[in-house]
């Protein structure tokens, strides 16, 4: 799981920040792939914390609270990217097509 994070998620973070900052619509498809990957990475980790007998019950709420943003943000990004075929209507990509 950590290898996937280092090789895939970390570099993508910088690419996504660049694309969001410049409001580029080409980020939509990579965003769908990234969010799907991130969700499939974090959910097993959270389930491990909740179900594994070695995890003390008193630490479970804190662990879930700490890890939930790492699940909720990719879920929101995935929903956002799937529901909008064009992420940024005022992007330079859209302005070129309008001319």
C-alpha atoms as a printed R data frame, in Angstrom:
   type eleno elety resid chain resno       x      y       z
1  ATOM     1    CA   UNK     A     1   0.000  0.000   0.000
2  ATOM     2    CA   UNK     A     2   2.794  2.422   0.825
3  ATOM     3    CA   UNK     A     3   4.512  1.765  -2.494
4  ATOM     4    CA   UNK     A     4   1.351  2.782  -4.334
5  ATOM     5    CA   UNK     A     5   1.171  5.975  -2.344
6  ATOM     6    CA   UNK     A     6   4.784  6.942  -3.032
7  ATOM     7    CA   UNK     A     7   4.806  5.993  -6.714
8  ATOM     8    CA   UNK     A     8   1.323  7.158  -7.699
9  ATOM     9    CA   UNK     A     9  -0.407  9.415  -5.191
10 ATOM    10    CA   UNK     A    10   2.455 11.696  -4.185
11 ATOM    11    CA   UNK     A    11   3.486 12.759  -7.716
12 ATOM    12    CA   UNK     A    12  -0.147 13.094  -8.748
13 ATOM    13    CA   UNK     A    13  -0.776 15.509  -5.889
14 ATOM    14    CA   UNK     A    14   1.590 18.057  -7.445
15 ATOM    15    CA   UNK     A    15   0.131 17.557 -10.919
16 ATOM    16    CA   UNK     A    16  -3.391 18.028  -9.555
17 ATOM    17    CA   UNK     A    17  -2.452 21.193  -7.661
18 ATOM    18    CA   UNK     A    18  -0.980 22.597 -10.879
19 ATOM    19    CA   UNK     A    19  -4.074 21.680 -12.914
20 ATOM    20    CA   UNK     A    20  -6.527 23.011 -10.334
21 ATOM    21    CA   UNK     A    21  -4.546 26.231  -9.930
22 ATOM    22    CA   UNK     A    22  -4.590 26.852 -13.683
23 ATOM    23    CA   UNK     A    23  -8.149 25.475 -14.013
24 ATOM    24    CA   UNK     A    24  -7.310 22.838 -16.614
25 ATOM    25    CA   UNK     A    25 -10.023 20.414 -17.654
26 ATOM    26    CA   UNK     A    26  -7.589 17.683 -18.713
27 ATOM    27    CA   UNK     A    27  -7.278 16.750 -15.026
28 ATOM    28    CA   UNK     A    28 -10.737 15.131 -14.965
29 ATOM    29    CA   UNK     A    29  -9.757 11.638 -16.186
30 ATOM    30    CA   UNK     A    30  -6.566 11.395 -14.106
31 ATOM    31    CA   UNK     A    31  -8.584 12.667 -11.146
32 ATOM    32    CA   UNK     A    32 -11.072  9.821 -11.534
33 ATOM    33    CA   UNK     A    33  -8.210  7.303 -11.602
34 ATOM    34    CA   UNK     A    34  -6.471  8.927  -8.628
35 ATOM    35    CA   UNK     A    35  -9.596  9.136  -6.491
36 ATOM    36    CA   UNK     A    36 -10.550  5.531  -7.224
37 ATOM    37    CA   UNK     A    37  -7.061  4.392  -6.315
38 ATOM    38    CA   UNK     A    38  -6.951  6.478  -3.135
39 ATOM    39    CA   UNK     A    39 -10.318  5.148  -1.973
40 ATOM    40    CA   UNK     A    40  -9.241  1.551  -2.549
41 ATOM    41    CA   UNK     A    41  -6.060  2.239  -0.555
42 ATOM    42    CA   UNK     A    42  -7.607  3.937   2.472
43 ATOM    43    CA   UNK     A    43 -10.718  1.808   3.001
44 ATOM    44    CA   UNK     A    44  -8.756 -1.397   3.801
45 ATOM    45    CA   UNK     A    45  -6.601  0.588   6.202
46 ATOM    46    CA   UNK     A    46  -9.649  1.959   7.992
47 ATOM    47    CA   UNK     A    47 -11.300 -1.463   8.087
48 ATOM    48    CA   UNK     A    48  -8.139 -2.883   9.607
49 ATOM    49    CA   UNK     A    49  -8.305 -0.318  12.408
50 ATOM    50    CA   UNK     A    50 -11.969 -1.060  13.035
51 ATOM    51    CA   UNK     A    51 -11.882 -4.861  12.843
52 ATOM    52    CA   UNK     A    52  -8.426 -6.023  13.884
53 ATOM    53    CA   UNK     A    53  -8.294 -7.420  17.432
54 ATOM    54    CA   UNK     A    54  -4.874 -5.827  18.112
55 ATOM    55    CA   UNK     A    55  -6.321 -2.315  17.757
56 ATOM    56    CA   UNK     A    56  -7.373 -1.110  21.212
57 ATOM    57    CA   UNK     A    57 -11.055 -0.076  21.179
58 ATOM    58    CA   UNK     A    58 -10.267  3.247  22.824
59 ATOM    59    CA   UNK     A    59  -7.987  4.284  19.945
60 ATOM    60    CA   UNK     A    60 -10.398  3.344  17.150
61 ATOM    61    CA   UNK     A    61 -12.383  6.613  17.142
62 ATOM    62    CA   UNK     A    62  -9.189  8.682  17.020
63 ATOM    63    CA   UNK     A    63  -7.756  6.590  14.188
64 ATOM    64    CA   UNK     A    64 -10.972  6.799  12.187
65 ATOM    65    CA   UNK     A    65 -11.111 10.564  12.759
66 ATOM    66    CA   UNK     A    66  -7.510 10.961  11.591
67 ATOM    67    CA   UNK     A    67  -7.922  8.818   8.490
68 ATOM    68    CA   UNK     A    68 -11.433  9.851   7.431
69 ATOM    69    CA   UNK     A    69 -10.302 12.971   5.512
70 ATOM    70    CA   UNK     A    70  -8.089 10.699   3.409
71 ATOM    71    CA   UNK     A    71 -11.250  8.808   2.434
72 ATOM    72    CA   UNK     A    72 -13.746 11.665   2.264
73 ATOM    73    CA   UNK     A    73 -11.702 13.979   0.037
74 ATOM    74    CA   UNK     A    74 -11.122 11.342  -2.688
75 ATOM    75    CA   UNK     A    75 -14.801 10.350  -2.483
76 ATOM    76    CA   UNK     A    76 -15.780 13.998  -2.993
77 ATOM    77    CA   UNK     A    77 -13.261 14.412  -5.845
78 ATOM    78    CA   UNK     A    78 -14.532 11.260  -7.544
79 ATOM    79    CA   UNK     A    79 -18.161 12.329  -7.256
80 ATOM    80    CA   UNK     A    80 -17.283 15.815  -8.507
81 ATOM    81    CA   UNK     A    81 -15.336 14.494 -11.498
82 ATOM    82    CA   UNK     A    82 -17.955 11.896 -12.435
83 ATOM    83    CA   UNK     A    83 -20.869 14.333 -12.250
84 ATOM    84    CA   UNK     A    84 -19.235 17.122 -14.260
85 ATOM    85    CA   UNK     A    85 -17.964 16.365 -17.749
86 ATOM    86    CA   UNK     A    86 -16.278 19.802 -17.695
87 ATOM    87    CA   UNK     A    87 -14.729 20.695 -14.337
88 ATOM    88    CA   UNK     A    88 -13.914 24.338 -15.064
89 ATOM    89    CA   UNK     A    89 -16.231 26.222 -17.406
90 ATOM    90    CA   UNK     A    90 -14.026 29.310 -17.325
91 ATOM    91    CA   UNK     A    91 -10.835 27.393 -18.079
92 ATOM    92    CA   UNK     A    92  -8.487 28.367 -20.917
93 ATOM    93    CA   UNK     A    93  -9.526 25.105 -22.634
94 ATOM    94    CA   UNK     A    94 -13.157 26.237 -22.792
95 ATOM    95    CA   UNK     A    95 -12.279 29.760 -23.918
96 ATOM    96    CA   UNK     A    96 -10.289 28.362 -26.867
97 ATOM    97    CA   UNK     A    97 -13.256 26.247 -27.965
98 ATOM    98    CA   UNK     A    98 -15.645 29.218 -27.725
99 ATOM    99    CA   UNK     A    99 -13.624 31.301 -30.176
